[in-house]
mmCIF file of C-alpha atoms in Angstrom:
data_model
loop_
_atom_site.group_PDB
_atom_site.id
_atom_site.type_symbol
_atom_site.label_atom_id
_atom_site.label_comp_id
_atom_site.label_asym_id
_atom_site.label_seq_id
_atom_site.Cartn_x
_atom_site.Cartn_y
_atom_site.Cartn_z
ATOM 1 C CA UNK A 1 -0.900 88.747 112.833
ATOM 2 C CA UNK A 2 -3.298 91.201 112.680
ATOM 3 C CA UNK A 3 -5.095 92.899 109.396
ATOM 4 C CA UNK A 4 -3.683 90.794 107.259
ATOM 5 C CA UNK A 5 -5.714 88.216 105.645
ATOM 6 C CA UNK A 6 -5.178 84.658 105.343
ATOM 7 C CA UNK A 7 -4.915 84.305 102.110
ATOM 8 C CA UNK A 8 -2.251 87.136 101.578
ATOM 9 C CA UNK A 9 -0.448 85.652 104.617
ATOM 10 C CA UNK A 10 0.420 82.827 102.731
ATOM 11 C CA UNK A 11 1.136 84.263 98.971
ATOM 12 C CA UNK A 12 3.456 86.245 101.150
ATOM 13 C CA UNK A 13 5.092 82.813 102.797
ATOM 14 C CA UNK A 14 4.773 81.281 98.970
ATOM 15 C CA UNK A 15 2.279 78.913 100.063
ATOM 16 C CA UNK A 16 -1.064 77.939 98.518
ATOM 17 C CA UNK A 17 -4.268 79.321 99.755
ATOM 18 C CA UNK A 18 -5.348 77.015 102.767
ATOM 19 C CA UNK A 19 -4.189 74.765 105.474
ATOM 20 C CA UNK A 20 -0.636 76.860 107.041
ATOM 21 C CA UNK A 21 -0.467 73.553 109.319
ATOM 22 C CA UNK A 22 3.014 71.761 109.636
ATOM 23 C CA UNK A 23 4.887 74.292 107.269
ATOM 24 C CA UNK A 24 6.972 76.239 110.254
ATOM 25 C CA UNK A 25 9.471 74.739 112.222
ATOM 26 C CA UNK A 26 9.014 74.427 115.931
ATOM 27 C CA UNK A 27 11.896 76.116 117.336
ATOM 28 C CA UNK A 28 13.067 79.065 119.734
ATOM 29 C CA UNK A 29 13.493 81.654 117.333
ATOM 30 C CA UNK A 30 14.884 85.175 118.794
ATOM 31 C CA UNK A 31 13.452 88.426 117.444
ATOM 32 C CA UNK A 32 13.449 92.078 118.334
ATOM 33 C CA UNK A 33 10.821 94.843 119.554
ATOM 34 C CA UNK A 34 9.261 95.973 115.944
ATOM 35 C CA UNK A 35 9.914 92.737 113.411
ATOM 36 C CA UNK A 36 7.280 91.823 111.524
ATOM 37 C CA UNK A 37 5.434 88.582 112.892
ATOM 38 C CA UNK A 38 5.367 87.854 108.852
ATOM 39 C CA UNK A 39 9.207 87.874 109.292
ATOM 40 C CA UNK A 40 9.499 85.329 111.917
ATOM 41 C CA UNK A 41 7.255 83.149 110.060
ATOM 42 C CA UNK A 42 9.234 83.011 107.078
ATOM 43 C CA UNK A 43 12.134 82.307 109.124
ATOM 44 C CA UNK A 44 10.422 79.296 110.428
ATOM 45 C CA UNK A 45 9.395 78.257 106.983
ATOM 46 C CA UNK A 46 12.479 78.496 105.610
ATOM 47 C CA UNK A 47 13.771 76.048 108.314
ATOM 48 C CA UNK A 48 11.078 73.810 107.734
ATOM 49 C CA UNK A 49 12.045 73.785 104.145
ATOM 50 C CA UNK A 50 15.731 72.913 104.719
ATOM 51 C CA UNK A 51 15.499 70.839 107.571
ATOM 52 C CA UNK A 52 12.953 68.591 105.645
ATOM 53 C CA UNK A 53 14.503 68.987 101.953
ATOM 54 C CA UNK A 54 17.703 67.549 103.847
ATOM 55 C CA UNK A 55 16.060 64.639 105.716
ATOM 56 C CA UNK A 56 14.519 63.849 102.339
ATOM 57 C CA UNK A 57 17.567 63.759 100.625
ATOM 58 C CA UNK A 58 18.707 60.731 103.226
ATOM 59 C CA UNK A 59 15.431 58.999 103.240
ATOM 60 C CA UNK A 60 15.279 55.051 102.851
ATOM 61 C CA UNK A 61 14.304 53.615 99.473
ATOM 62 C CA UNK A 62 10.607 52.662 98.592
ATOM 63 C CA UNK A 63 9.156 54.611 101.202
ATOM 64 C CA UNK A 64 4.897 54.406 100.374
ATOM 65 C CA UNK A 65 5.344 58.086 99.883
ATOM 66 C CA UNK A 66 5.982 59.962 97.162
ATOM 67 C CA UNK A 67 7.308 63.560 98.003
ATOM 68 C CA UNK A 68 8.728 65.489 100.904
ATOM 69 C CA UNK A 69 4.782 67.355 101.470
ATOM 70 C CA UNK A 70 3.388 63.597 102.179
ATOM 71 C CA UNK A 71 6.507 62.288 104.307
ATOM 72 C CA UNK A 72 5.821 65.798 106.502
ATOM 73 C CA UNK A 73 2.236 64.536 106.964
ATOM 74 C CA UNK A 74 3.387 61.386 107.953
ATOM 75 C CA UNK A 75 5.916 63.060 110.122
ATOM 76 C CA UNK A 76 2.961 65.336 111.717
ATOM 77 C CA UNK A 77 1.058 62.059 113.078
ATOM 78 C CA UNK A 78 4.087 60.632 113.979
ATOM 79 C CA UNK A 79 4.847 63.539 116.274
ATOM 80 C CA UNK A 80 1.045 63.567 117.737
ATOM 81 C CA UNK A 81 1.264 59.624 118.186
ATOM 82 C CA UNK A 82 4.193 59.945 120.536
ATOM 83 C CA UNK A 83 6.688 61.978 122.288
ATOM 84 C CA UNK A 84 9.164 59.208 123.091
ATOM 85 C CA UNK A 85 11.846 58.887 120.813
ATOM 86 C CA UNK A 86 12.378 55.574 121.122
ATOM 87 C CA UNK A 87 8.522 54.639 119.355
ATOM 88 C CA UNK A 88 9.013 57.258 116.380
ATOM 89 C CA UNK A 89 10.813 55.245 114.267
ATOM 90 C CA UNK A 90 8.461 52.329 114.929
ATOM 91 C CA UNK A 91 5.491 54.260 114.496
ATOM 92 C CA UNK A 92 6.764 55.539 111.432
ATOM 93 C CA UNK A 93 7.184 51.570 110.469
ATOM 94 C CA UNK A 94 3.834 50.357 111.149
ATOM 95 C CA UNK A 95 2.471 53.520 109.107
ATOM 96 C CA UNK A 96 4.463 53.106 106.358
ATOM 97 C CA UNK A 97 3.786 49.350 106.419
ATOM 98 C CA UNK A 98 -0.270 49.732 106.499
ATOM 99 C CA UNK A 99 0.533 52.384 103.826
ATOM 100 C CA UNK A 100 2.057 49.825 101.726
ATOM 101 C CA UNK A 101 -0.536 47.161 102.271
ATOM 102 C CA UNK A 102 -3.418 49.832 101.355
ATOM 103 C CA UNK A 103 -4.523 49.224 105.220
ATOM 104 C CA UNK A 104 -6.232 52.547 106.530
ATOM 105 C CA UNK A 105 -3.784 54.178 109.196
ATOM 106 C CA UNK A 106 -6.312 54.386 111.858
ATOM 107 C CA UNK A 107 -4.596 57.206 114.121
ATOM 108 C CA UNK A 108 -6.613 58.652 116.679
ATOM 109 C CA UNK A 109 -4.489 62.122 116.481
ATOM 110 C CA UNK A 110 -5.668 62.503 112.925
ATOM 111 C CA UNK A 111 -9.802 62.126 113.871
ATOM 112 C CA UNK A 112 -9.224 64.280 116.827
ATOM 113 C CA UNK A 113 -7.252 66.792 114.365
ATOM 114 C CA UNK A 114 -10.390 66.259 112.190
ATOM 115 C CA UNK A 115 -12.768 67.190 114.875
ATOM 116 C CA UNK A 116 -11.477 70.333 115.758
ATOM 117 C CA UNK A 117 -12.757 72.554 118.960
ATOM 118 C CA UNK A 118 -15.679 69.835 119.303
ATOM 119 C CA UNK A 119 -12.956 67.543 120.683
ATOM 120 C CA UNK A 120 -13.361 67.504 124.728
ATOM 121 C CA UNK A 121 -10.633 64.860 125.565
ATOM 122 C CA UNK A 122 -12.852 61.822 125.236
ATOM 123 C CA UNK A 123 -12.286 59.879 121.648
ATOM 124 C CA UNK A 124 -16.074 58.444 121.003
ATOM 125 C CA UNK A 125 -17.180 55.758 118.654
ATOM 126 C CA UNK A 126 -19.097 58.149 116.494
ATOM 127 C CA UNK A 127 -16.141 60.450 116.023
ATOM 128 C CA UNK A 128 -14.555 57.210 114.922
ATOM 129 C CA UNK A 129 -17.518 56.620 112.256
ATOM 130 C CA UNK A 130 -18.226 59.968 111.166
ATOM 131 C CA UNK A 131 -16.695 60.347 107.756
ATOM 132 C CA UNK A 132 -14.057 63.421 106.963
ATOM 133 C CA UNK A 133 -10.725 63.985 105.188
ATOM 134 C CA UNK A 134 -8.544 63.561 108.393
ATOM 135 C CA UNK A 135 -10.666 60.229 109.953
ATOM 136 C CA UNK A 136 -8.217 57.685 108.636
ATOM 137 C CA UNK A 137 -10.293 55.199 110.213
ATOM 138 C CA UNK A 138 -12.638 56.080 107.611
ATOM 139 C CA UNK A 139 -10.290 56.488 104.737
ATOM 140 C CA UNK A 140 -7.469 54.899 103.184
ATOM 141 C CA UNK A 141 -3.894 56.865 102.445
ATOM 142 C CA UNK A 142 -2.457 60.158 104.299
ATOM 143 C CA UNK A 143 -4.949 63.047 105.605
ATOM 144 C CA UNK A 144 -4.863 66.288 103.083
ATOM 145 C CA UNK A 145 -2.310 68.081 105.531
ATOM 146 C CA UNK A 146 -0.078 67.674 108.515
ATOM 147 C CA UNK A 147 -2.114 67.997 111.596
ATOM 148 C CA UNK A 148 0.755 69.455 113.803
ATOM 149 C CA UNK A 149 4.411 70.640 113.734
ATOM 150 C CA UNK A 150 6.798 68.076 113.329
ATOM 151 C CA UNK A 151 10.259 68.544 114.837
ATOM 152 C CA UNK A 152 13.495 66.874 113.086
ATOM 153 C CA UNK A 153 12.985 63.544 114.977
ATOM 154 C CA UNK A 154 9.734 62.763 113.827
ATOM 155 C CA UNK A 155 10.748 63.934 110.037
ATOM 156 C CA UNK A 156 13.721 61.369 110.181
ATOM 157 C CA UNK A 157 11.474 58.821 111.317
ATOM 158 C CA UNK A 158 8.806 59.529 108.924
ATOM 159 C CA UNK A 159 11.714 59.282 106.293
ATOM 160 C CA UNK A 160 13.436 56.384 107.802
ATOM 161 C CA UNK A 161 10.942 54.500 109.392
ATOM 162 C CA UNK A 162 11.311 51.425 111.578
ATOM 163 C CA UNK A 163 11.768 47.709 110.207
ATOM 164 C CA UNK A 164 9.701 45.106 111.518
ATOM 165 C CA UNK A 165 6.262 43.410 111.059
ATOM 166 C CA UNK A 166 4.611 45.160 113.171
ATOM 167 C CA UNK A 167 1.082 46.558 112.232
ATOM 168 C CA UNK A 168 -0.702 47.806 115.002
ATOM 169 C CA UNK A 169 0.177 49.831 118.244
ATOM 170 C CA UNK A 170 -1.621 50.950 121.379
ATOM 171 C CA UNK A 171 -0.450 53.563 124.078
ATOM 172 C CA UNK A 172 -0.127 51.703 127.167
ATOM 173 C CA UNK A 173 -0.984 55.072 128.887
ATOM 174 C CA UNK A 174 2.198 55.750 130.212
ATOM 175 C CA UNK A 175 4.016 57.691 127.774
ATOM 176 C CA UNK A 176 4.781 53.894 125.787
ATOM 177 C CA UNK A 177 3.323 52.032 123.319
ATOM 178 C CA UNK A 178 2.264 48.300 123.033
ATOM 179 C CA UNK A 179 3.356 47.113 119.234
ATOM 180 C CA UNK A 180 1.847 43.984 117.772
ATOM 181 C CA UNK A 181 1.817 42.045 114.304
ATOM 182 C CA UNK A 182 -1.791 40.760 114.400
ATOM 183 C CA UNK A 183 -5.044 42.080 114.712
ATOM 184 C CA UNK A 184 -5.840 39.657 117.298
ATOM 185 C CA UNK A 185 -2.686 40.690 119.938
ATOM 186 C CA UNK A 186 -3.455 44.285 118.788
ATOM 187 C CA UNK A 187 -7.283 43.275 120.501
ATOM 188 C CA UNK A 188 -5.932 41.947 123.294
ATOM 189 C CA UNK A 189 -3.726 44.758 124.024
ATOM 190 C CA UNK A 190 -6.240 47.500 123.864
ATOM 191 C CA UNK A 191 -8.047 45.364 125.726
ATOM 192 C CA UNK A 192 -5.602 45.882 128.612
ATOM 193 C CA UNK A 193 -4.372 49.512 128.202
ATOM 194 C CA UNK A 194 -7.193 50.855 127.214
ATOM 195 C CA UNK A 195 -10.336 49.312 128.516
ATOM 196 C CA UNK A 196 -9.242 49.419 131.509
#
């Protein structure tokens, strides 16, 4: 979109002046030669809206979330953390677990979201230390916004997440994760996917 300003791109999508991240839909969406691109986004929004305000409505009971904006940043990480279906519901477990047990989430999507264009592809211990809204190794509770565009599956999992004890998770580098209950298994298995 361009000559039209930020923040009048978003009182026109009814949105608050800022972060735009998470609130379209990720879809195929068909358009014609001369709509608006302002159009298309609303269109987008408006399925966000739905598809989440129906998700919430079916959501399990004493989630560690309070409203549909926080599940959707949940949902955002989730979608980051994983593109296997099969791990988003137990993603969305451990999170909401560590949630409920005040534990800091600790997702590397989040301090690479955080990071921004400085990001090269290598996650490094100072990133990890450096203080900021989206290092949730730093902080406790959800970043201030989604950090991506969550599709359906990863709202329904951030909504109905996973049962389990599980706490911790490591990608095994294959598209999988490794899912343990202690910090000490969690160790040992980032000791062998990832220090490899």
């Amino acid at each position: 979109l361009t000559g039209v300003a930020p923040e009048d791109l978003m009182a026109r999508l009814g949105l608050p002046a800022g972060n735009a991240e998470g609130q379209f839909f990720p879809d195929t969406y068909l358009f014609k030669r001369g709509d608006k691109a302002s159009a298309l986004l609303l269109r987008a929004k408006s399925v966000m809206d739905r598809v989440l305000a129906e998700a919430w409505t079916e959501r399990s009971p004493n989630l560690p979330y309070d409203t549909p904006y926080e599940a959707l940043i949940l949902a955002s990480i989730i979608e980051k953390e994983t593109a296997l279906p099969a791990d988003r519901a137990r993603i969305a477990g451990v999170f909401a677990r560590r949630l409920a047990k005040d534990m800091r989430l600790q997702s590397d999507p989040t301090v690479i979201y955080g990071v921004g264009s400085a990001f090269q592809g290598d996650l490094t211990r100072k990133m990890l230390k450096t203080d900021g809204p989206y290092n949730t190794y730093r902080r406790h509770g959800l970043p201030p916004t989604p950090i991506a565009l969550p599709g359906r599956a990863s709202i329904e999992a951030a909504l109905n997440p996973g049962g389990g004890k599980d706490l911790y998770f490591v990608a095994r580098g294959d598209g999988t994760s490794e899912f343990s209950e202690t910090l000490e298994d969690h160790n040992k298995a980032v000791a062998r996917y990832q220090r490899r």
